Coordinates of C-alpha atoms and ligand atoms in Angstrom, one line a residue:
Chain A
X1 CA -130.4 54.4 -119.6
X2 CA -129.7 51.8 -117.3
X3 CA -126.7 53.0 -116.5
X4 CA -127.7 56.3 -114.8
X5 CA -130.7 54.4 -113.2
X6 CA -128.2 51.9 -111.1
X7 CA -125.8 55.0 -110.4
X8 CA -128.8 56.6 -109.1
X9 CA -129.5 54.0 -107.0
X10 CA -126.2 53.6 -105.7
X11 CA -125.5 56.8 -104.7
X12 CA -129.1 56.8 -103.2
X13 CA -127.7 53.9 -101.0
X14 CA -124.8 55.3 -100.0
X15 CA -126.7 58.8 -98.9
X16 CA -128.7 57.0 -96.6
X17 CA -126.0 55.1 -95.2
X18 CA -124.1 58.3 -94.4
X19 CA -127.9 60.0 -93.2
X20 CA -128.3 57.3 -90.9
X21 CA -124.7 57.3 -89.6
X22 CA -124.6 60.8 -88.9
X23 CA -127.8 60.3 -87.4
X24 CA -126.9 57.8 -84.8
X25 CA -123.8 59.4 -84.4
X26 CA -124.3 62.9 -83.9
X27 CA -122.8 63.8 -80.4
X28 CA -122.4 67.8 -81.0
X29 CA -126.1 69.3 -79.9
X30 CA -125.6 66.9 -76.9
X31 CA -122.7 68.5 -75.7
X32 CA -124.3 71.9 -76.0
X33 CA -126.1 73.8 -73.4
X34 CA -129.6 74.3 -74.2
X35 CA -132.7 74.1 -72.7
X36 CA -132.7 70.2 -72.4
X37 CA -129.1 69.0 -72.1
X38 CA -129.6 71.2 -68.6
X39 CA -131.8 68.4 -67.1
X40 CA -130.7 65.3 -65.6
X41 CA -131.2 62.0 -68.1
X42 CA -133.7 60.3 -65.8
X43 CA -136.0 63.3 -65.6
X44 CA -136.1 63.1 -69.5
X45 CA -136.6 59.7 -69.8
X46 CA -139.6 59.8 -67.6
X47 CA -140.9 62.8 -69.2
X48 CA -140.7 61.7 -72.9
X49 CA -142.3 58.1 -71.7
X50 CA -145.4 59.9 -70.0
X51 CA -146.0 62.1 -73.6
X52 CA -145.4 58.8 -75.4
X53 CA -148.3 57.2 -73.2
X54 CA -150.5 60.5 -73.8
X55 CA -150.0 60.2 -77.5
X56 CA -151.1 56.6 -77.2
X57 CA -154.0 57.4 -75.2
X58 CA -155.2 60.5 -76.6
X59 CA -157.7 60.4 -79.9
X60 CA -157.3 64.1 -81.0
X61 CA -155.3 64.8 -83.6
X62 CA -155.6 68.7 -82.7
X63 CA -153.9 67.5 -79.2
X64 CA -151.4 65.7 -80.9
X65 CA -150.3 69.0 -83.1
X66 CA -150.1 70.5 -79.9
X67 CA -147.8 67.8 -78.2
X68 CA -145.8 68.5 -81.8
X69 CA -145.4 72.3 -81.5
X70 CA -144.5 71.7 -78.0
X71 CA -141.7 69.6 -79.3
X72 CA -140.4 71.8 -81.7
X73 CA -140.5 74.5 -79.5
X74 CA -138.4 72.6 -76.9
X75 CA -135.6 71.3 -79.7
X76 CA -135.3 75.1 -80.6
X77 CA -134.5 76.2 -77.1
X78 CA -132.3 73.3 -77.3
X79 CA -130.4 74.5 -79.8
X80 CA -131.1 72.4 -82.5
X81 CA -131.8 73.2 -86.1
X82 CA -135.2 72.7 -86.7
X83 CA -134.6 72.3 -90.4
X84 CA -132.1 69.4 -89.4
X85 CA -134.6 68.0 -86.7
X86 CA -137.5 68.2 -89.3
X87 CA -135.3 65.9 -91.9
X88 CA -134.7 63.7 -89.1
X89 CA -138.1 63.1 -87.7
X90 CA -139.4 62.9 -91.5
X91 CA -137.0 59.9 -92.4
X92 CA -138.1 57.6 -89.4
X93 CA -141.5 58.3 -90.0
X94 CA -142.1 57.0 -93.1
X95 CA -140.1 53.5 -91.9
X96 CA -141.8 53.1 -89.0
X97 CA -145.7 54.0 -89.8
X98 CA -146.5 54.7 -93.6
X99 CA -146.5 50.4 -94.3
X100 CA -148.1 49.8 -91.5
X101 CA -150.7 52.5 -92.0
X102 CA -151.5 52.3 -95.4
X103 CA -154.0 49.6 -95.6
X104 CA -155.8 51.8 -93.4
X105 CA -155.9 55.1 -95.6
X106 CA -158.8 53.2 -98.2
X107 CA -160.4 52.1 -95.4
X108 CA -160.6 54.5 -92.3
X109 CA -158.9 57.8 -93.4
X110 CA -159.0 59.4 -89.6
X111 CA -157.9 56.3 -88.0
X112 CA -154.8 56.5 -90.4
X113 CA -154.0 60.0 -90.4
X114 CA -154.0 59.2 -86.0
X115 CA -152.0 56.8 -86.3
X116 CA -149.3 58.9 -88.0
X117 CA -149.3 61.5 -85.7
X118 CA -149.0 59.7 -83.4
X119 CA -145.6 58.0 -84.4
X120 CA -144.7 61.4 -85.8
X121 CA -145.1 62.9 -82.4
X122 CA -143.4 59.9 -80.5
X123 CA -140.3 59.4 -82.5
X124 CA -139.5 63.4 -82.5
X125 CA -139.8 63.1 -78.6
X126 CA -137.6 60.1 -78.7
X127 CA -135.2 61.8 -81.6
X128 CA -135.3 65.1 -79.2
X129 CA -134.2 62.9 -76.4
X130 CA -130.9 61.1 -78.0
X131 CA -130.3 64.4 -79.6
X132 CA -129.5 66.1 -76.6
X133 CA -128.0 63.5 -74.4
X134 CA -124.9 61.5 -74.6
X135 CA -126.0 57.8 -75.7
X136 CA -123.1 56.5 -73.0
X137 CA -124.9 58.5 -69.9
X138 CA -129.1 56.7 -71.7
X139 CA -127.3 53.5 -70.9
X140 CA -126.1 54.5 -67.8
X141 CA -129.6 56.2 -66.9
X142 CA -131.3 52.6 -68.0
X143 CA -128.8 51.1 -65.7
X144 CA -130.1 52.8 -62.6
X145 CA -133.5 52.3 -63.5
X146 CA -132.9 48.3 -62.7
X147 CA -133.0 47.4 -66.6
X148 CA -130.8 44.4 -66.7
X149 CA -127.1 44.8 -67.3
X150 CA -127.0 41.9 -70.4
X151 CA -130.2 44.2 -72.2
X152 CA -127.5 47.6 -71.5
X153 CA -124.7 46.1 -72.8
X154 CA -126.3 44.6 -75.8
X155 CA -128.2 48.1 -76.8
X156 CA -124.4 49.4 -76.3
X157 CA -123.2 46.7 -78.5
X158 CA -125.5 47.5 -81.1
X159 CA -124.5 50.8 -81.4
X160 CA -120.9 50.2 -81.5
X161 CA -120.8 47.3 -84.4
X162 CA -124.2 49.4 -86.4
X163 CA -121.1 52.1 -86.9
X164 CA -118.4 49.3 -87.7
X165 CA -120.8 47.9 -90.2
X166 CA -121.6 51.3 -92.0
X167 CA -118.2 52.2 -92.2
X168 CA -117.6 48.7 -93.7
X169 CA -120.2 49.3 -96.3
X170 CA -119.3 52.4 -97.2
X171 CA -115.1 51.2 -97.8
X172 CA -116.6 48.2 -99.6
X173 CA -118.6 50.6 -101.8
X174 CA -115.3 53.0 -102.5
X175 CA -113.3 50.3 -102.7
X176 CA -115.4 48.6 -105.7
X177 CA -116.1 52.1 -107.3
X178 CA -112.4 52.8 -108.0
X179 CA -111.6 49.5 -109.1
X180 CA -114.3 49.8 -111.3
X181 CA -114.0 53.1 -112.1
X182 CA -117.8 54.8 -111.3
X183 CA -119.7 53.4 -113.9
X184 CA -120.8 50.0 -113.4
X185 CA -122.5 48.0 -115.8
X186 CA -126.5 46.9 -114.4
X187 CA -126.0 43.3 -114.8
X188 CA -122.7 43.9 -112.9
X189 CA -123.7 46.4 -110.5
X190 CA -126.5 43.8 -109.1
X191 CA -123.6 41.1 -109.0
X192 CA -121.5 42.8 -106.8
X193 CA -124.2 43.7 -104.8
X194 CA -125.5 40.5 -104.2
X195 CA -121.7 39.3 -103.2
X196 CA -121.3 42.4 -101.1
X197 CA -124.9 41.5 -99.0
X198 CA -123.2 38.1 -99.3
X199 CA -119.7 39.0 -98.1
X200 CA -121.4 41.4 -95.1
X201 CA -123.3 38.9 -93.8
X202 CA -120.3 36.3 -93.8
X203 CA -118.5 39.3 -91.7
X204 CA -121.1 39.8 -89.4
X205 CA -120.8 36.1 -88.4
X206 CA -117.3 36.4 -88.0
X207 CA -117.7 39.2 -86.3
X208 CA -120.0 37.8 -84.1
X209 CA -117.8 35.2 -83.0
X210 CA -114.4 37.3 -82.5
X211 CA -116.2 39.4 -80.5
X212 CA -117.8 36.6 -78.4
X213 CA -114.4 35.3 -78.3
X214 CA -113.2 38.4 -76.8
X215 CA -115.5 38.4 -74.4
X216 CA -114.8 34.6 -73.1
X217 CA -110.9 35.4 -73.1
X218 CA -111.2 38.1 -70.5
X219 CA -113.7 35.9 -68.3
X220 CA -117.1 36.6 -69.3
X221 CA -119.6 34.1 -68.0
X222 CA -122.9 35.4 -68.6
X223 CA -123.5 37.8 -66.4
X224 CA -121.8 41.3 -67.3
X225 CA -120.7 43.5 -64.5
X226 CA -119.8 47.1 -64.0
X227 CA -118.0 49.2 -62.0
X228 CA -119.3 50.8 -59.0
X229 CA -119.1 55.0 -59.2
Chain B
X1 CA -88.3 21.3 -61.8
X2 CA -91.7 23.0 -62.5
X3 CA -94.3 22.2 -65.5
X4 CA -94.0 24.2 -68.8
X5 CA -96.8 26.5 -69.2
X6 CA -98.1 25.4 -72.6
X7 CA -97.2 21.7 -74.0
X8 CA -98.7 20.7 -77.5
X9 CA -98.5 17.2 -79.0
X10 CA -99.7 16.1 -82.1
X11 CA -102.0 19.0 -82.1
X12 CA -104.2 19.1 -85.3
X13 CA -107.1 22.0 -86.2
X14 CA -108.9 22.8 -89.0
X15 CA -111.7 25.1 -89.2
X16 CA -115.2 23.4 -89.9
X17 CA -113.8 20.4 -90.5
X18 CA -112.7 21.3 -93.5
X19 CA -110.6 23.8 -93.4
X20 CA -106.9 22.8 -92.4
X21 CA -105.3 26.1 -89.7
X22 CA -102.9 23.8 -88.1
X23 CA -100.9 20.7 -88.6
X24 CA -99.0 18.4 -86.5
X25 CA -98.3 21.2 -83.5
X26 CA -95.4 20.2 -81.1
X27 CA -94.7 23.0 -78.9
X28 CA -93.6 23.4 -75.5
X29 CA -92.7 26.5 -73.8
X30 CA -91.8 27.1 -70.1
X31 CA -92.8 29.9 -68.0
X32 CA -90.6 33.3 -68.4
X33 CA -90.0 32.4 -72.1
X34 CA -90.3 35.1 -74.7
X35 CA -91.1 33.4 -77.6
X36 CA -92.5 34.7 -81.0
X37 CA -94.6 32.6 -83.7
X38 CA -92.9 33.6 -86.7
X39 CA -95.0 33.0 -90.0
X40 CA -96.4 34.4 -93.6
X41 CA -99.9 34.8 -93.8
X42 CA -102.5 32.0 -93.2
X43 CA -99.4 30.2 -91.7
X44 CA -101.9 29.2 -88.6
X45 CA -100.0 31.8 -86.0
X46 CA -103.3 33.3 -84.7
X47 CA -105.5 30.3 -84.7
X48 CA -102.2 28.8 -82.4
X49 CA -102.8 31.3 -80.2
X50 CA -106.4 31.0 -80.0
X51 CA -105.8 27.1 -78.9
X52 CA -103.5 28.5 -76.8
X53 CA -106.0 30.8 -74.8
X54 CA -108.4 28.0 -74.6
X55 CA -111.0 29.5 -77.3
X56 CA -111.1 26.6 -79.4
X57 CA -109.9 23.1 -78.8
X58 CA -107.9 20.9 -80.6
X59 CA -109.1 18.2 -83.5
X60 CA -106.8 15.9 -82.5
X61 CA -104.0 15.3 -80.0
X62 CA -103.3 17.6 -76.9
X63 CA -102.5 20.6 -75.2
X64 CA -101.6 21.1 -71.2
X65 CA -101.4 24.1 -69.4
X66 CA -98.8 23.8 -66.5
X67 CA -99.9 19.8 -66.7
X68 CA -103.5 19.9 -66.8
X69 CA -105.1 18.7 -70.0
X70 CA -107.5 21.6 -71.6
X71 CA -110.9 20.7 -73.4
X72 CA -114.2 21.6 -73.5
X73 CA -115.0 19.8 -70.2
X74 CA -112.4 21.2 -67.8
X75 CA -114.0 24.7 -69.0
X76 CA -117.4 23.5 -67.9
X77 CA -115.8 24.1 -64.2
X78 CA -116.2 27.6 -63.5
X79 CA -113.5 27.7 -60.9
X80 CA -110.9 26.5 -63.2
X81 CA -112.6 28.5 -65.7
X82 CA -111.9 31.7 -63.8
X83 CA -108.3 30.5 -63.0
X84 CA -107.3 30.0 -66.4
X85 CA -108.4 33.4 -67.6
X86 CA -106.7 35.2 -65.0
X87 CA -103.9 33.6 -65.5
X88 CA -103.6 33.6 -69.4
X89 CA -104.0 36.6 -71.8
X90 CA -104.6 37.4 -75.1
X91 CA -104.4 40.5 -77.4
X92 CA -106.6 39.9 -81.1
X93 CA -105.4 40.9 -84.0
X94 CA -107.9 42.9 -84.0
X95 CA -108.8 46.0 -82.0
X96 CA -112.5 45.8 -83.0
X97 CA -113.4 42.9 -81.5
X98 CA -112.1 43.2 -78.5
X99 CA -113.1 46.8 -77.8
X100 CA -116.9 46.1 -77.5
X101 CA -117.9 48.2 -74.7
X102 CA -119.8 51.6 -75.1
X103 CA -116.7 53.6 -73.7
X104 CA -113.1 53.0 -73.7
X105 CA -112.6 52.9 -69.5
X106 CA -115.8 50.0 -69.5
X107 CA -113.7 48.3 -72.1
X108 CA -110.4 48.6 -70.2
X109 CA -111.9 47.0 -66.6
X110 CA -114.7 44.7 -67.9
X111 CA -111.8 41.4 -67.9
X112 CA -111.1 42.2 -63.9
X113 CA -114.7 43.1 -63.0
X114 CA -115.3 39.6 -64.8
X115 CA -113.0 38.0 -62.9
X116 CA -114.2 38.8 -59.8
X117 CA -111.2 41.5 -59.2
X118 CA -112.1 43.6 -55.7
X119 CA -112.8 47.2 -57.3
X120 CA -110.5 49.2 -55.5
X121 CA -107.6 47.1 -56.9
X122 CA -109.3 47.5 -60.7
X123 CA -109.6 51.5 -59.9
X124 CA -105.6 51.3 -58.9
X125 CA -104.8 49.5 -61.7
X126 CA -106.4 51.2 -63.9
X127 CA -105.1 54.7 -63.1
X128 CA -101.5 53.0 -62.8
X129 CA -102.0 51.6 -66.9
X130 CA -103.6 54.4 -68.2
X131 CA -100.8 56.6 -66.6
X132 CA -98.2 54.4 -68.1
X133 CA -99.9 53.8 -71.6
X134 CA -100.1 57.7 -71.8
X135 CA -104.0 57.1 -72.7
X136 CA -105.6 59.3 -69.9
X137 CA -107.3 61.8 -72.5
X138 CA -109.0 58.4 -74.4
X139 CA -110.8 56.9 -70.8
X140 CA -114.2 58.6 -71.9
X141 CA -114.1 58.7 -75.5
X142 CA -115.7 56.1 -77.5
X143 CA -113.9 52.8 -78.9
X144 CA -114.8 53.7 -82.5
X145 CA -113.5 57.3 -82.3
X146 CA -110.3 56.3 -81.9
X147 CA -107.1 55.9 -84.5
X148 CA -105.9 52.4 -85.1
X149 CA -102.9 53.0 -82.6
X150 CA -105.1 54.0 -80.2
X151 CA -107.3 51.1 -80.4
X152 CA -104.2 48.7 -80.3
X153 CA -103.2 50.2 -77.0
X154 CA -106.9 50.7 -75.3
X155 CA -106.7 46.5 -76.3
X156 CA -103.2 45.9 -74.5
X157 CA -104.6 47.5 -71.3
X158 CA -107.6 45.4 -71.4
X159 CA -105.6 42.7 -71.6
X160 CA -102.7 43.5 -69.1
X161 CA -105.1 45.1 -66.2
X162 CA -105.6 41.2 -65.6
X163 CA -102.0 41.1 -64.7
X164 CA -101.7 37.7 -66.1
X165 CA -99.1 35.4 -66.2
X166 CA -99.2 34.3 -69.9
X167 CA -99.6 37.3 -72.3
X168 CA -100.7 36.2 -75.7
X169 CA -100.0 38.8 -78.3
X170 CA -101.0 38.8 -82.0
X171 CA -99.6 40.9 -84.2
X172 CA -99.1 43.6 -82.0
X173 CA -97.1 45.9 -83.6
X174 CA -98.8 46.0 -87.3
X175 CA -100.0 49.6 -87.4
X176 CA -98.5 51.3 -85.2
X177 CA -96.1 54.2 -85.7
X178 CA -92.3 53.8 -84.5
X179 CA -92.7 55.7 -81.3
X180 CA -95.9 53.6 -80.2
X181 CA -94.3 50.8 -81.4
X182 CA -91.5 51.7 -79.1
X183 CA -93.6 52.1 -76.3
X184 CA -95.3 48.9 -76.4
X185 CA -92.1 46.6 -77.2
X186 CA -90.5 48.4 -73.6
X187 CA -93.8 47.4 -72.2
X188 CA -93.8 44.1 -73.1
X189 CA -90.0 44.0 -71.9
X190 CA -91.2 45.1 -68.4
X191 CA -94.0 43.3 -68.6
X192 CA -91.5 39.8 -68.9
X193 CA -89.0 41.4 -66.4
X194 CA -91.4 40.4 -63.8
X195 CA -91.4 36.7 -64.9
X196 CA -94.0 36.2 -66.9
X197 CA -94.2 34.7 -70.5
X198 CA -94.5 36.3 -73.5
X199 CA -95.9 34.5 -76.9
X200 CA -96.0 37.0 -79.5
X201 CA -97.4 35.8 -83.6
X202 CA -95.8 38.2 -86.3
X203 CA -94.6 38.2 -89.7
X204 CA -92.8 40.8 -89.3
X205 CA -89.1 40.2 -89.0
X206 CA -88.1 42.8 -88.2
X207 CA -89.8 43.0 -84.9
X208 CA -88.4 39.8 -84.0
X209 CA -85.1 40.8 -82.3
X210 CA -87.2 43.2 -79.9
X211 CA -90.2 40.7 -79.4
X212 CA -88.1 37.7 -78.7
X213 CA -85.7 35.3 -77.8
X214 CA -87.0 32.3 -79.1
X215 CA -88.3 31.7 -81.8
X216 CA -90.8 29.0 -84.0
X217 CA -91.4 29.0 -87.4
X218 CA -94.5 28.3 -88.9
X219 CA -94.6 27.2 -92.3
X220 CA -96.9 27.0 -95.0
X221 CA -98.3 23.0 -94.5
X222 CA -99.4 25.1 -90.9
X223 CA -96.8 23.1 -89.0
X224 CA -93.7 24.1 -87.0
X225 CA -90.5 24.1 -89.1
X226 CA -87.8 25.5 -86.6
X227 CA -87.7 26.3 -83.6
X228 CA -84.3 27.9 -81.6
X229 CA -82.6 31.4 -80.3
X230 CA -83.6 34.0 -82.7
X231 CA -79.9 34.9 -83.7
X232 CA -79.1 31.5 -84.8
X233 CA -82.7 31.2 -87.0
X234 CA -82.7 34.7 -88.3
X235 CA -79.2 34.5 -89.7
X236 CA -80.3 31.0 -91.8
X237 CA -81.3 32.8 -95.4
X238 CA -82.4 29.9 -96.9
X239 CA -84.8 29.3 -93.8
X240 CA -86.4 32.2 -94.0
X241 CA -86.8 32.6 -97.8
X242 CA -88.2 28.7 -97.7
X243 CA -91.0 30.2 -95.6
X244 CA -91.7 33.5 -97.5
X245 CA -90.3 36.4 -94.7
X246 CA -87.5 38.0 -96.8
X247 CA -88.7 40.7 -98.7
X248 CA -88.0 40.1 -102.2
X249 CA -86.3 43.4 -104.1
X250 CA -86.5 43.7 -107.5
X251 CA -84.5 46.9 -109.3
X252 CA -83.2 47.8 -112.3
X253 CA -79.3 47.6 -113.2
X254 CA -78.1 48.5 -116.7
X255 CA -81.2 48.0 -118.2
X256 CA -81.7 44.9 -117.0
X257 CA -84.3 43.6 -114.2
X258 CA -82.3 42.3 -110.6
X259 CA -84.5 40.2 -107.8
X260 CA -82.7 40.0 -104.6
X261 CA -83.7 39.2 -101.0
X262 CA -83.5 42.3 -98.4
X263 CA -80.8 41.6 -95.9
X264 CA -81.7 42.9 -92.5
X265 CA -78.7 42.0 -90.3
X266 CA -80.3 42.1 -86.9
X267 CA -77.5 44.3 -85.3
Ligands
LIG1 N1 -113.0 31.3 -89.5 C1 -112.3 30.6 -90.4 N2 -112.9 29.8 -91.3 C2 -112.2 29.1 -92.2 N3 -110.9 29.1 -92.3 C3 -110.2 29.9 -91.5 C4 -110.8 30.7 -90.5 N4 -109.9 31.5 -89.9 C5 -108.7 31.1 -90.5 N5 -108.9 30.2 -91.4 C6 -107.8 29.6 -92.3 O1 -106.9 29.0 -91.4 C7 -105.6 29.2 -91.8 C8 -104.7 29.8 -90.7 O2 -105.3 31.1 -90.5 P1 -104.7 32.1 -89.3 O3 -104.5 31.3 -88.1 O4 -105.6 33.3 -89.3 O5 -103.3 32.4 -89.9 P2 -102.3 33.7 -89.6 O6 -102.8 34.3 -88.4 O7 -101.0 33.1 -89.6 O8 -102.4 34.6 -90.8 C9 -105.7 30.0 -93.1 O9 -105.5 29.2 -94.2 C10 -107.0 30.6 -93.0 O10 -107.6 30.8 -94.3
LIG2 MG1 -103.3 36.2 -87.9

């Protein structure tokens, strides 16, 4: 019995891990032409921060349904599958409100149910927004709105090495499946993960400091700079 | 006469303390030299060449570039700083780390733009590399999209937009297919044509012929071992099976089991 339950639990793991790459990573309804690929980054950007601050300021959860609709209605003319937006929205949402929330439900059921909605209705306008835009042009955009070029380039950062580290996990995870052939054992299954948390954290130092290297080999001195276009 | 570029005495490093990465380093090579670090694994070739680009600093005894003493301090000045990094080069082994940027034409200008490189002479050089590197198509794509050729040449052009003189390579050529590998070795060939220095690490023998003229051994106490023209070191056998870089055959004759070491005459 044990067996099927840690098999479960791995290939569990190593759904998400693909999930949440091809999440990050999708670039093809960006490149499409929709409804809102057609306008200019900075007009989105502004326009999903002023519904975020409406959702934030607003207490009526019919409102907030609306604000919804309205953004599935928009992902649809932007040619995005609302069965594949729902999934997405659904996954986040959980993460980022349920924990937080739930204390709240045996106390103040309304003020929970609010509170979900509106993080339900925030992250599908900010999903909606890196959906349908290139992530290189949101840095750029974030650029000319005077955010600091250190704060660009480490969002950038992060979004190159959270790729480098999923595909690491994922090799790590075939690469101990075929020497072990599928099945592991419990007791050994939580062995080798331990060593591989172990072993990924080790990397990520090392990581760290090649890259940091890199960076100091081809003159970096603290203050990134960019090309004029 | 002029200063050698690089001149190691004594040089000793180990990692934490604790961990030895290189022994007793005497080294000195002068500028226009095309020199390769030849090693096995773990041998100490790239953590040479990261003392050499000034990344870390020795444990004990000295380094000088063109007769000025590197340490910690001397990087502390940000003129001298910025001089030394213009002037010195250095491809990782690998590509990941050093492409780090959001797209692969950030990557490819962010050592000039660093160095305080006017940007109409970074636009010119960067059309005249990505013309010659055959890479136009890759300029907007994404580091991590790419093959691992790919990466390996987005890397060399971050590294040679600087134009330096010194060009640190290591382990250039692992990876790549024959034609890229082609490509690259006539590059670096142009690339010391001009007068500049070439230090390449590789275990590769193979390579060595086309990487080289001189060559250092590195052996497995992390010291140097040999140093010399490569025809007069890659023709000692017993050299090179002492430091593990002959491929060891083994095959079957009459039943019976034969080990032999792969002769590559380099012709
Ligand atoms: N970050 C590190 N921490 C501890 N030991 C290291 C580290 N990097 C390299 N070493 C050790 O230093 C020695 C030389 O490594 P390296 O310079 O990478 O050799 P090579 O490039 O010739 O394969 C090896 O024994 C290696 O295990
Ligand atoms: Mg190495």
């Amino acid at each position: 019995m044990k067996f099927s339950h840690h098999n479960f639990i791995q290939r569990a793991i190593i759904k998400t891990i693909n999930f949440f790459k091809e999440s990050i990573f999708a670039q093809e309804y960006a490149l499409q032409k929709g409804f809102l690929q057609w306008f200019p980054p900075q007009v989105k950007i502004i326009s999903v921060l002023a519904v975020i601050v409406g959702t934030l300021l607003t207490k009526s959860i019919a409102l907030l349904f609306v604000f919804y609709l309205i953004c599935l209605l928009i992902a649809s003319l932007s040619k995005i599958k609302i069965g594949y937006f729902l999934k997405r929205t659904w996954l986040f949402i959980p993460i980022f409100s349920f924990f937080i929330a739930l204390p709240a439900f045996f106390t103040d059921f309304n003020i929970a149910v609010l509170f979900v909605t509106r993080v339900l209705v925030s992250t599908s306008y900010i999903i909606l927004l890196s959906l349908t835009t290139p992530h290189t042009r949101l840095l750029k955009t974030l650029r000319s709105f005077g955010v600091p070029q250190v704060f660009v380039m480490t969002l950038g950062m992060c979004y190159r090495y959270i790729f480098l580290f999923a595909e690491v996990i994922e090799n790590t995870y075939l690469a101990v499946k075929s020497r072990v052939g599928g099945a592991i054992h419990y007791k050994h299954g939580q062995h080798i993960a331990t060593w591989r948390i172990a072993s990924l954290w080790q990397r990520s130092l090392q990581l760290n400091r090649e890259i940091y290297d890199a960076m100091l080999s081809r003159g970096y001195s603290g203050e990134p700079r960019v090309l004029d276009e | 006469m002029s200063k050698p570029v690089f001149e190691l005495e004594d040089l000793n490093y180990s990692y934490l303390g604790k961990f030895p990465a290189l022994s007793d380093i005497n080294l000195k090579i002068e500028a226009g030299e095309k020199v390769a670090l030849l090693g096995a694994n773990g041998t100490g070739k790239s953590t040479l060449l990261h003392i050499l680009d000034a990344l870390v600093f020795p444990d004990a005894g000295s380094i000088r570039f063109s007769g000025q003493d590197l340490n910690e301090n001397v990087f502390n000045d940000e003129k001298f700083s910025r001089d030394f990094r213009r002037r010195v080069g250095l491809v990782f082994q690998n590509p990941d780390v050093q492409l780090f940027c959001p797209t692969v034409k950030e990557d490819i200008v962010f050592g000039p733009l660093q160095l305080g490189i006017a940007q109409n002479e970074i636009k010119k050089r960067l059309d005249n590399l990505v013309e010659i590197l055959n890479i136009r198509d890759l300029v907007n794509r994404q580091p991590h999209q790419l093959s691992v050729g790919e990466k390996k040449k987005v890397s060399i052009a971050s590294v040679l937009i600087i134009e330096p003189e010194v060009l640190l390579l290591d382990e250039p050529t692992a990876g790549l297919d024959p034609a890229t590998c082609r490509q690259l070795l006539d590059l670096i060939d142009d690339f010391h044509a001009q007068g500049r220095t070439v230090i390449t690490a590789t275990h590769d023998l193979h390579m060595v012929p086309e990487l080289a003229e001189d060559l250092r051994i590195l052996n497995k106490e992390r010291t140097i071992t040999a140093a010399g023209p490569c025809k007069d070191l890659l023709a000692n056998q017993d050299l090179l099976k002492q430091n593990n870089l002959v491929h060891i055959h083994k095959h079957r004759h009459d039943g019976s089991w034969h080990k032999h070491p792969h002769q590559h005459s380099p012709s």
